[in-house]
PDB file of C-alpha atoms in Angstrom:
ATOM      1  CA  ALA A  12     -23.008  41.212 -50.898  1.00 54.00           C
ATOM      2  CA  ALA A  13     -24.013  41.163 -54.568  1.00 65.00           C
ATOM      3  CA  ALA A  14     -20.444  41.878 -55.547  1.00 73.00           C
ATOM      4  CA  GLY A  15     -19.043  39.093 -53.395  1.00 63.00           C
ATOM      5  CA  PRO A  16     -18.250  35.514 -54.502  1.00 63.00           C
ATOM      6  CA  ALA A  17     -21.056  33.037 -54.928  1.00 59.00           C
ATOM      7  CA  PRO A  18     -21.663  30.745 -51.921  1.00 58.00           C
ATOM      8  CA  ALA A  19     -20.016  27.347 -52.073  1.00 56.00           C
ATOM      9  CA  PRO A  20     -22.348  24.446 -52.879  1.00 53.00           C
ATOM     10  CA  ARG A  21     -23.448  22.234 -49.984  1.00 57.00           C
ATOM     11  CA  PRO A  22     -21.507  18.932 -49.883  1.00 53.00           C
ATOM     12  CA  THR A  23     -23.406  15.774 -50.708  1.00 52.00           C
ATOM     13  CA  PRO A  24     -22.926  12.859 -48.285  1.00 53.00           C
ATOM     14  CA  VAL A  25     -21.138   9.871 -49.793  1.00 48.00           C
ATOM     15  CA  PRO A  26     -22.910   6.529 -49.194  1.00 50.00           C
ATOM     16  CA  ASP A  27     -20.959   3.721 -47.550  1.00 50.00           C
ATOM     17  CA  ARG A  28     -21.731   1.359 -50.407  1.00 49.00           C
ATOM     18  CA  PRO A  29     -22.400   1.989 -54.101  1.00 46.00           C
ATOM     19  CA  ASP A  30     -26.078   0.997 -53.968  1.00 49.00           C
ATOM     20  CA  ALA A  31     -26.913   3.103 -50.893  1.00 47.00           C
ATOM     21  CA  ALA A  32     -28.745   6.374 -51.393  1.00 46.00           C
ATOM     22  CA  PRO A  33     -29.079   9.223 -48.877  1.00 47.00           C
ATOM     23  CA  THR A  34     -32.486   9.568 -47.322  1.00 47.00           C
ATOM     24  CA  GLY A  35     -34.433  12.734 -46.594  1.00 50.00           C
ATOM     25  CA  GLY A  36     -36.964  15.141 -47.912  1.00 49.00           C
ATOM     26  CA  ALA A  37     -36.865  17.970 -50.381  1.00 46.00           C
ATOM     27  CA  ASP A  38     -34.554  20.003 -48.167  1.00 51.00           C
ATOM     28  CA  GLY A  39     -31.773  17.418 -48.381  1.00 49.00           C
ATOM     29  CA  PRO A  40     -30.563  14.313 -46.533  1.00 50.00           C
ATOM     30  CA  THR A  41     -31.542  13.665 -42.931  1.00 50.00           C
ATOM     31  CA  ALA A  42     -29.135  12.757 -40.133  1.00 50.00           C
ATOM     32  CA  ALA A  43     -29.813   9.100 -40.833  1.00 52.00           C
ATOM     33  CA  GLY A  44     -28.645   9.619 -44.399  1.00 54.00           C
ATOM     34  CA  ARG A  45     -25.274  11.101 -43.458  1.00 58.00           C
ATOM     35  CA  VAL A  46     -23.002   8.090 -43.687  1.00 58.00           C
ATOM     36  CA  ALA A  47     -19.252   7.686 -43.298  1.00 60.00           C
ATOM     37  CA  VAL A  48     -16.976   8.172 -46.257  1.00 58.00           C
ATOM     38  CA  PRO A  49     -15.680   4.769 -47.392  1.00 67.00           C
ATOM     39  CA  ALA A  50     -12.003   3.935 -47.032  1.00 65.00           C
ATOM     40  CA  SER A  51      -9.913   5.327 -49.859  1.00 68.00           C
ATOM     41  CA  GLU A  52      -7.161   3.500 -51.664  1.00 72.00           C
ATOM     42  CA  GLU A  53      -4.627   5.310 -49.461  1.00 84.00           C
ATOM     43  CA  ASP A  54      -6.108   3.900 -46.195  1.00 91.00           C
ATOM     44  CA  LEU A  55      -4.713   0.751 -44.630  1.00 91.00           C
ATOM     45  CA  VAL A  56      -7.536  -1.739 -44.102  1.00 89.00           C
ATOM     46  CA  VAL A  57      -6.786  -4.645 -41.758  1.00 86.00           C
ATOM     47  CA  PRO A  58      -9.404  -7.430 -41.759  1.00 88.00           C
ATOM     48  CA  LEU A  59     -10.541  -8.415 -38.274  1.00 87.00           C
ATOM     49  CA  THR A  60      -9.795 -12.112 -38.650  1.00 85.00           C
ATOM     50  CA  GLY A  61      -7.767 -14.896 -37.070  1.00 79.00           C
ATOM     51  CA  VAL A  62      -6.093 -14.237 -33.726  1.00 77.00           C
ATOM     52  CA  ARG A  63      -7.029 -10.539 -33.809  1.00 79.00           C
ATOM     53  CA  LYS A  64     -10.717 -11.432 -34.111  1.00 86.00           C
ATOM     54  CA  VAL A  65     -10.481 -13.988 -31.282  1.00 84.00           C
ATOM     55  CA  ILE A  66      -8.883 -11.355 -29.039  1.00 81.00           C
ATOM     56  CA  ALA A  67     -11.492  -8.747 -29.975  1.00 88.00           C
ATOM     57  CA  ASP A  68     -14.399 -11.117 -29.360  1.00 90.00           C
ATOM     58  CA  LYS A  69     -13.076 -12.255 -25.977  1.00 86.00           C
ATOM     59  CA  LEU A  70     -12.334  -8.757 -24.697  1.00 87.00           C
ATOM     60  CA  SER A  71     -15.692  -7.475 -25.919  1.00 93.00           C
ATOM     61  CA  ARG A  72     -17.478 -10.327 -24.166  1.00 91.00           C
ATOM     62  CA  SER A  73     -15.578  -9.579 -20.951  1.00 93.00           C
ATOM     63  CA  ARG A  74     -16.626  -5.921 -20.980  1.00 90.00           C
ATOM     64  CA  ARG A  75     -20.184  -6.835 -21.939  1.00 93.00           C
ATOM     65  CA  GLU A  76     -20.766  -9.470 -19.241  1.00 92.00           C
ATOM     66  CA  ILE A  77     -18.504  -8.648 -16.287  1.00 94.00           C
ATOM     67  CA  PRO A  78     -19.229  -5.757 -13.889  1.00 94.00           C
ATOM     68  CA  GLU A  79     -15.573  -4.982 -13.312  1.00 95.00           C
ATOM     69  CA  VAL A  80     -13.898  -2.635 -10.847  1.00 96.00           C
ATOM     70  CA  THR A  81     -10.262  -1.527 -10.813  1.00 97.00           C
ATOM     71  CA  ILE A  82      -8.343  -0.534  -7.681  1.00 97.00           C
ATOM     72  CA  TRP A  83      -4.669   0.370  -7.445  1.00 97.00           C
ATOM     73  CA  VAL A  84      -1.849   1.258  -5.089  1.00 98.00           C
ATOM     74  CA  ASP A  85       1.748   2.454  -5.377  1.00 98.00           C
ATOM     75  CA  ALA A  86       4.319   0.183  -3.747  1.00 98.00           C
ATOM     76  CA  ASP A  87       7.991   0.532  -2.862  1.00 98.00           C
ATOM     77  CA  ALA A  88       9.627  -2.347  -4.732  1.00 98.00           C
ATOM     78  CA  THR A  89      13.186  -1.583  -3.611  1.00 98.00           C
ATOM     79  CA  ALA A  90      13.369  -4.588  -1.274  1.00 97.00           C
ATOM     80  CA  LEU A  91      11.889  -6.895  -3.927  1.00 97.00           C
ATOM     81  CA  VAL A  92      14.514  -5.810  -6.472  1.00 97.00           C
ATOM     82  CA  GLU A  93      17.252  -6.375  -3.882  1.00 97.00           C
ATOM     83  CA  THR A  94      15.806  -9.788  -2.977  1.00 96.00           C
ATOM     84  CA  ARG A  95      15.881 -10.867  -6.603  1.00 96.00           C
ATOM     85  CA  ARG A  96      19.477  -9.666  -6.903  1.00 97.00           C
ATOM     86  CA  ALA A  97      20.457 -11.655  -3.803  1.00 96.00           C
ATOM     87  CA  ILE A  98      18.731 -14.824  -5.062  1.00 95.00           C
ATOM     88  CA  ASN A  99      20.461 -14.621  -8.430  1.00 96.00           C
ATOM     89  CA  ALA A 100      23.828 -13.941  -6.830  1.00 96.00           C
ATOM     90  CA  ALA A 101      23.425 -17.051  -4.690  1.00 95.00           C
ATOM     91  CA  THR A 102      22.253 -19.261  -7.584  1.00 92.00           C
ATOM     92  CA  PRO A 103      23.540 -17.699 -10.845  1.00 93.00           C
ATOM     93  CA  ASP A 104      22.895 -20.936 -12.765  1.00 93.00           C
ATOM     94  CA  ALA A 105      19.151 -20.713 -12.060  1.00 90.00           C
ATOM     95  CA  PRO A 106      18.135 -17.036 -12.172  1.00 93.00           C
ATOM     96  CA  VAL A 107      14.745 -15.875 -10.938  1.00 95.00           C
ATOM     97  CA  SER A 108      12.904 -13.063 -12.707  1.00 95.00           C
ATOM     98  CA  LEU A 109      10.891 -10.310 -11.058  1.00 96.00           C
ATOM     99  CA  LEU A 110       7.854 -11.727 -12.845  1.00 95.00           C
ATOM    100  CA  ALA A 111       8.406 -15.061 -11.078  1.00 96.00           C
ATOM    101  CA  LEU A 112       8.538 -13.304  -7.695  1.00 97.00           C
ATOM    102  CA  LEU A 113       5.352 -11.396  -8.537  1.00 97.00           C
ATOM    103  CA  ALA A 114       3.717 -14.664  -9.566  1.00 97.00           C
ATOM    104  CA  ARG A 115       4.723 -16.182  -6.219  1.00 97.00           C
ATOM    105  CA  ILE A 116       3.192 -13.172  -4.444  1.00 97.00           C
ATOM    106  CA  CYS A 117      -0.045 -13.583  -6.453  1.00 97.00           C
ATOM    107  CA  LEU A 118      -0.247 -17.235  -5.456  1.00 97.00           C
ATOM    108  CA  SER A 119       0.223 -16.287  -1.812  1.00 97.00           C
ATOM    109  CA  GLY A 120      -2.560 -13.733  -2.098  1.00 97.00           C
ATOM    110  CA  LEU A 121      -4.927 -16.184  -3.777  1.00 98.00           C
ATOM    111  CA  ARG A 122      -4.387 -18.672  -0.988  1.00 96.00           C
ATOM    112  CA  ARG A 123      -5.554 -16.026   1.479  1.00 96.00           C
ATOM    113  CA  PHE A 124      -8.333 -14.701  -0.777  1.00 98.00           C
ATOM    114  CA  PRO A 125      -9.593 -17.645  -2.862  1.00 97.00           C
ATOM    115  CA  GLN A 126     -12.700 -15.680  -3.860  1.00 97.00           C
ATOM    116  CA  LEU A 127     -10.642 -14.117  -6.649  1.00 98.00           C
ATOM    117  CA  ASN A 128      -9.562 -17.490  -8.041  1.00 98.00           C
ATOM    118  CA  ALA A 129     -13.011 -18.098  -9.453  1.00 97.00           C
ATOM    119  CA  ARG A 130     -15.466 -17.661 -12.291  1.00 96.00           C
ATOM    120  CA  VAL A 131     -19.167 -16.903 -12.555  1.00 96.00           C
ATOM    121  CA  ASP A 132     -21.382 -19.589 -14.090  1.00 95.00           C
ATOM    122  CA  THR A 133     -24.174 -17.413 -15.463  1.00 92.00           C
ATOM    123  CA  GLU A 134     -26.266 -20.317 -16.705  1.00 93.00           C
ATOM    124  CA  GLY A 135     -26.123 -22.120 -13.374  1.00 95.00           C
ATOM    125  CA  GLN A 136     -26.377 -18.849 -11.418  1.00 95.00           C
ATOM    126  CA  ARG A 137     -23.414 -19.749  -9.222  1.00 97.00           C
ATOM    127  CA  ILE A 138     -19.823 -18.806  -8.436  1.00 97.00           C
ATOM    128  CA  VAL A 139     -17.234 -21.539  -8.948  1.00 97.00           C
ATOM    129  CA  GLN A 140     -14.028 -21.228  -6.903  1.00 97.00           C
ATOM    130  CA  SER A 141     -11.207 -23.248  -8.445  1.00 97.00           C
ATOM    131  CA  ARG A 142      -9.350 -25.652  -6.182  1.00 94.00           C
ATOM    132  CA  GLY A 143      -6.046 -25.074  -7.988  1.00 96.00           C
ATOM    133  CA  VAL A 144      -4.503 -21.927  -9.441  1.00 98.00           C
ATOM    134  CA  HIS A 145      -3.996 -22.030 -13.187  1.00 98.00           C
ATOM    135  CA  LEU A 146      -2.039 -18.821 -13.626  1.00 98.00           C
ATOM    136  CA  GLY A 147      -2.357 -16.937 -16.891  1.00 96.00           C
ATOM    137  CA  ILE A 148       0.508 -14.703 -18.011  1.00 95.00           C
ATOM    138  CA  ALA A 149      -0.374 -11.974 -20.500  1.00 92.00           C
ATOM    139  CA  ALA A 150       2.248 -11.940 -23.259  1.00 89.00           C
ATOM    140  CA  GLN A 151       2.563  -9.646 -26.256  1.00 85.00           C
ATOM    141  CA  THR A 152       3.527 -11.471 -29.438  1.00 84.00           C
ATOM    142  CA  ASP A 153       3.795 -10.659 -33.134  1.00 82.00           C
ATOM    143  CA  ARG A 154       0.391 -12.321 -33.584  1.00 78.00           C
ATOM    144  CA  GLY A 155      -1.235 -10.258 -30.817  1.00 79.00           C
ATOM    145  CA  LEU A 156      -1.914 -10.560 -27.109  1.00 83.00           C
ATOM    146  CA  VAL A 157      -2.079 -14.121 -25.777  1.00 88.00           C
ATOM    147  CA  VAL A 158      -2.447 -15.471 -22.258  1.00 92.00           C
ATOM    148  CA  PRO A 159      -0.602 -18.787 -21.846  1.00 94.00           C
ATOM    149  CA  VAL A 160      -1.518 -20.702 -18.705  1.00 96.00           C
ATOM    150  CA  LEU A 161       0.714 -22.323 -16.082  1.00 97.00           C
ATOM    151  CA  ARG A 162      -1.445 -25.141 -14.767  1.00 96.00           C
ATOM    152  CA  ASP A 163      -1.316 -25.881 -11.037  1.00 97.00           C
ATOM    153  CA  ALA A 164       1.099 -23.010 -10.536  1.00 97.00           C
ATOM    154  CA  HIS A 165       0.510 -23.190  -6.774  1.00 96.00           C
ATOM    155  CA  LEU A 166       2.418 -26.492  -6.716  1.00 97.00           C
ATOM    156  CA  LEU A 167       5.606 -25.003  -8.204  1.00 96.00           C
ATOM    157  CA  THR A 168       8.562 -23.622  -6.293  1.00 94.00           C
ATOM    158  CA  THR A 169       9.702 -20.083  -7.103  1.00 94.00           C
ATOM    159  CA  ARG A 170      12.593 -21.429  -9.189  1.00 94.00           C
ATOM    160  CA  GLU A 171      10.215 -23.770 -11.033  1.00 95.00           C
ATOM    161  CA  LEU A 172       7.890 -20.829 -11.634  1.00 96.00           C
ATOM    162  CA  ALA A 173      10.769 -18.844 -13.118  1.00 95.00           C
ATOM    163  CA  ALA A 174      11.730 -21.676 -15.472  1.00 96.00           C
ATOM    164  CA  ALA A 175       8.123 -22.310 -16.517  1.00 96.00           C
ATOM    165  CA  LEU A 176       7.529 -18.614 -17.163  1.00 95.00           C
ATOM    166  CA  ALA A 177      10.658 -18.300 -19.313  1.00 94.00           C
ATOM    167  CA  GLU A 178       9.771 -21.399 -21.344  1.00 95.00           C
ATOM    168  CA  THR A 179       6.120 -20.450 -21.722  1.00 93.00           C
ATOM    169  CA  THR A 180       6.619 -16.830 -22.797  1.00 90.00           C
ATOM    170  CA  ALA A 181       9.330 -17.855 -25.273  1.00 91.00           C
ATOM    171  CA  ALA A 182       7.027 -20.477 -26.802  1.00 92.00           C
ATOM    172  CA  ALA A 183       4.143 -17.979 -26.923  1.00 89.00           C
ATOM    173  CA  ARG A 184       6.237 -15.454 -28.834  1.00 88.00           C
ATOM    174  CA  ALA A 185       7.450 -18.180 -31.187  1.00 90.00           C
ATOM    175  CA  GLY A 186       3.865 -19.296 -31.802  1.00 87.00           C
ATOM    176  CA  THR A 187       4.555 -22.905 -30.806  1.00 92.00           C
ATOM    177  CA  LEU A 188       2.157 -23.205 -27.875  1.00 89.00           C
ATOM    178  CA  PRO A 189      -0.729 -25.630 -28.470  1.00 90.00           C
ATOM    179  CA  PRO A 190      -4.245 -24.159 -28.105  1.00 87.00           C
ATOM    180  CA  ALA A 191      -4.767 -26.109 -24.872  1.00 89.00           C
ATOM    181  CA  ARG A 192      -2.051 -23.983 -23.217  1.00 92.00           C
ATOM    182  CA  LEU A 193      -4.014 -20.801 -23.971  1.00 90.00           C
ATOM    183  CA  THR A 194      -7.227 -21.710 -22.140  1.00 91.00           C
ATOM    184  CA  GLY A 195      -8.361 -22.755 -18.695  1.00 94.00           C
ATOM    185  CA  GLY A 196      -6.778 -19.994 -16.618  1.00 96.00           C
ATOM    186  CA  THR A 197      -8.247 -18.988 -13.256  1.00 98.00           C
ATOM    187  CA  PHE A 198      -6.280 -15.758 -12.613  1.00 98.00           C
ATOM    188  CA  THR A 199      -4.068 -13.576 -14.814  1.00 97.00           C
ATOM    189  CA  LEU A 200      -0.879 -11.627 -14.117  1.00 97.00           C
ATOM    190  CA  ASN A 201      -0.165  -8.817 -16.563  1.00 96.00           C
ATOM    191  CA  ASN A 202       3.219  -7.065 -16.537  1.00 93.00           C
ATOM    192  CA  TYR A 203       2.520  -4.017 -18.710  1.00 92.00           C
ATOM    193  CA  GLY A 204       5.503  -2.240 -17.182  1.00 90.00           C
ATOM    194  CA  VAL A 205       7.586  -3.721 -20.018  1.00 89.00           C
ATOM    195  CA  PHE A 206       5.858  -1.187 -22.301  1.00 91.00           C
ATOM    196  CA  GLY A 207       7.174   1.700 -20.210  1.00 94.00           C
ATOM    197  CA  VAL A 208       3.835   2.650 -18.648  1.00 94.00           C
ATOM    198  CA  ASP A 209       2.943   3.175 -15.007  1.00 95.00           C
ATOM    199  CA  GLY A 210      -0.667   2.063 -14.801  1.00 91.00           C
ATOM    200  CA  SER A 211      -3.639   0.567 -16.570  1.00 90.00           C
ATOM    201  CA  THR A 212      -7.249  -0.524 -16.104  1.00 90.00           C
ATOM    202  CA  PRO A 213      -6.872  -3.985 -17.677  1.00 87.00           C
ATOM    203  CA  ILE A 214      -9.774  -6.003 -19.045  1.00 92.00           C
ATOM    204  CA  ILE A 215     -10.420  -9.297 -17.262  1.00 95.00           C
ATOM    205  CA  ASN A 216      -9.585 -12.425 -19.239  1.00 93.00           C
ATOM    206  CA  HIS A 217     -13.062 -13.945 -19.520  1.00 93.00           C
ATOM    207  CA  PRO A 218     -14.297 -16.095 -17.764  1.00 94.00           C
ATOM    208  CA  GLU A 219     -11.831 -15.383 -14.953  1.00 96.00           C
ATOM    209  CA  ALA A 220     -12.780 -13.078 -12.087  1.00 97.00           C
ATOM    210  CA  ALA A 221      -9.632 -11.011 -11.574  1.00 98.00           C
ATOM    211  CA  LEU A 222      -6.384  -9.753 -13.068  1.00 97.00           C
ATOM    212  CA  LEU A 223      -3.357  -8.156 -11.422  1.00 98.00           C
ATOM    213  CA  GLY A 224      -1.456  -5.570 -13.435  1.00 96.00           C
ATOM    214  CA  VAL A 225       2.069  -4.359 -12.676  1.00 97.00           C
ATOM    215  CA  GLY A 226       3.503  -1.093 -13.981  1.00 96.00           C
ATOM    216  CA  ARG A 227       7.118  -0.196 -14.602  1.00 97.00           C
ATOM    217  CA  ILE A 228       9.521   0.067 -11.658  1.00 97.00           C
ATOM    218  CA  VAL A 229      11.080   3.527 -11.623  1.00 97.00           C
ATOM    219  CA  ASP A 230      13.042   5.729  -9.228  1.00 98.00           C
ATOM    220  CA  LYS A 231      10.700   8.082  -7.370  1.00 97.00           C
ATOM    221  CA  PRO A 232      10.815  10.198  -4.210  1.00 97.00           C
ATOM    222  CA  TRP A 233       9.395   8.191  -1.301  1.00 97.00           C
ATOM    223  CA  VAL A 234       9.087   8.831   2.420  1.00 96.00           C
ATOM    224  CA  VAL A 235      11.023   6.276   4.503  1.00 95.00           C
ATOM    225  CA  ASP A 236      10.970   6.625   8.304  1.00 94.00           C
ATOM    226  CA  GLY A 237       9.941  10.250   7.977  1.00 96.00           C
ATOM    227  CA  GLN A 238      12.740  11.090   5.538  1.00 97.00           C
ATOM    228  CA  LEU A 239      12.562  11.641   1.797  1.00 97.00           C
ATOM    229  CA  ALA A 240      14.482   9.052  -0.216  1.00 98.00           C
ATOM    230  CA  VAL A 241      14.768   7.791  -3.793  1.00 98.00           C
ATOM    231  CA  ARG A 242      13.144   4.359  -4.066  1.00 98.00           C
ATOM    232  CA  LYS A 243      12.111   1.834  -6.716  1.00 98.00           C
ATOM    233  CA  VAL A 244       8.355   2.387  -7.014  1.00 98.00           C
ATOM    234  CA  THR A 245       5.725   0.509  -9.001  1.00 98.00           C
ATOM    235  CA  GLN A 246       1.974   0.797  -9.391  1.00 97.00           C
ATOM    236  CA  LEU A 247      -0.139  -2.324  -8.816  1.00 98.00           C
ATOM    237  CA  SER A 248      -3.684  -2.508 -10.154  1.00 97.00           C
ATOM    238  CA  LEU A 249      -6.327  -5.158  -9.573  1.00 98.00           C
ATOM    239  CA  THR A 250      -9.358  -5.486 -11.797  1.00 97.00           C
ATOM    240  CA  PHE A 251     -11.998  -7.798 -10.349  1.00 98.00           C
ATOM    241  CA  ASP A 252     -15.499  -9.071 -11.034  1.00 97.00           C
ATOM    242  CA  HIS A 253     -17.733  -7.410  -8.442  1.00 97.00           C
ATOM    243  CA  ARG A 254     -20.069 -10.411  -8.546  1.00 96.00           C
ATOM    244  CA  VAL A 255     -17.545 -12.718  -6.873  1.00 97.00           C
ATOM    245  CA  CYS A 256     -16.570 -10.406  -4.010  1.00 97.00           C
ATOM    246  CA  ASP A 257     -16.826  -6.926  -2.583  1.00 95.00           C
ATOM    247  CA  GLY A 258     -14.191  -4.264  -2.077  1.00 95.00           C
ATOM    248  CA  GLY A 259     -12.998  -5.651   1.236  1.00 97.00           C
ATOM    249  CA  VAL A 260     -11.746  -8.891  -0.309  1.00 98.00           C
ATOM    250  CA  ALA A 261     -10.246  -7.175  -3.354  1.00 98.00           C
ATOM    251  CA  GLY A 262      -8.584  -4.531  -1.210  1.00 98.00           C
ATOM    252  CA  GLY A 263      -7.257  -7.176   1.153  1.00 98.00           C
ATOM    253  CA  PHE A 264      -5.704  -9.100  -1.734  1.00 98.00           C
ATOM    254  CA  LEU A 265      -4.105  -6.022  -3.274  1.00 98.00           C
ATOM    255  CA  ARG A 266      -2.813  -4.842   0.092  1.00 98.00           C
ATOM    256  CA  HIS A 267      -1.271  -8.284   0.702  1.00 97.00           C
ATOM    257  CA  VAL A 268       0.435  -8.126  -2.694  1.00 98.00           C
ATOM    258  CA  ALA A 269       1.758  -4.617  -2.002  1.00 98.00           C
ATOM    259  CA  ASP A 270       2.977  -5.602   1.474  1.00 98.00           C
ATOM    260  CA  CYS A 271       4.889  -8.571   0.047  1.00 97.00           C
ATOM    261  CA  VAL A 272       6.413  -6.368  -2.659  1.00 98.00           C
ATOM    262  CA  GLU A 273       7.568  -3.911   0.001  1.00 98.00           C
ATOM    263  CA  GLN A 274       8.584  -6.566   2.559  1.00 97.00           C
ATOM    264  CA  PRO A 275       9.531  -9.850   0.863  1.00 95.00           C
ATOM    265  CA  ALA A 276      10.027 -11.378   4.332  1.00 93.00           C
ATOM    266  CA  LEU A 277       6.220 -11.444   4.620  1.00 91.00           C
ATOM    267  CA  LEU A 278       6.113 -13.614   1.507  1.00 89.00           C
ATOM    268  CA  VAL A 279       8.624 -16.041   2.994  1.00 85.00           C
ATOM    269  CA  ALA A 280       6.571 -16.196   6.175  1.00 80.00           C
ATOM    270  CA  ASN A 281       3.438 -17.141   4.231  1.00 75.00           C
ATOM    271  CA  VAL A 282       4.838 -19.896   1.957  1.00 72.00           C
TER     272      VAL A 282
END
């Protein structure tokens, strides 16, 4: 041991600011004195300001205040994809997107389960169910995630929904939407399948009470009439505020959405 190399000196913690000094006794710094190494010149430091700060504050408030639960189900979207293809073949001058059909399904579900089209008034200790559906559409832009709102979406036809969605998302990505179009939603639809992912546990857009997420539609093995087949399958997830309803209502809504995705005739029968 005497012939071996001398032990390396113990590292000294680096304070997070020039005037900070490590604390501790004669034996060295305590746990409280071990602070993070400050960012070096090679690190990329992005100030949390502007739109990014607004997004961070809103999502943090949602997680802090809302006791949220997420439920999900896989659905066979083959018939929905075929229905969209048939609609667009019949009216090629006014195409309808899958997002518009999913929005129509959401509106049908909210009519049956209005408890999810609501918000919690914590100061007044009450739940406020909105008379109309102001549908928020989560959209990724160069400035960050925004949720433009289609006001009174329940009054629009499916073709009008498709046109409004196309115009709204294009304006959101261009940054031309006025601030008033980014507030006042009562329910949000989030198509994260465009990012190539199957599922998510999305954060509710405060102060709303629920959010429906849709994953990518991919070919998967699926049992049809007792036989294995290749079908277009998607995962649907619903995150809801447990204060406004219990699992029965949330499950009923999500099951209605899945049933309409699998059998679009049910949607026609309910609108």
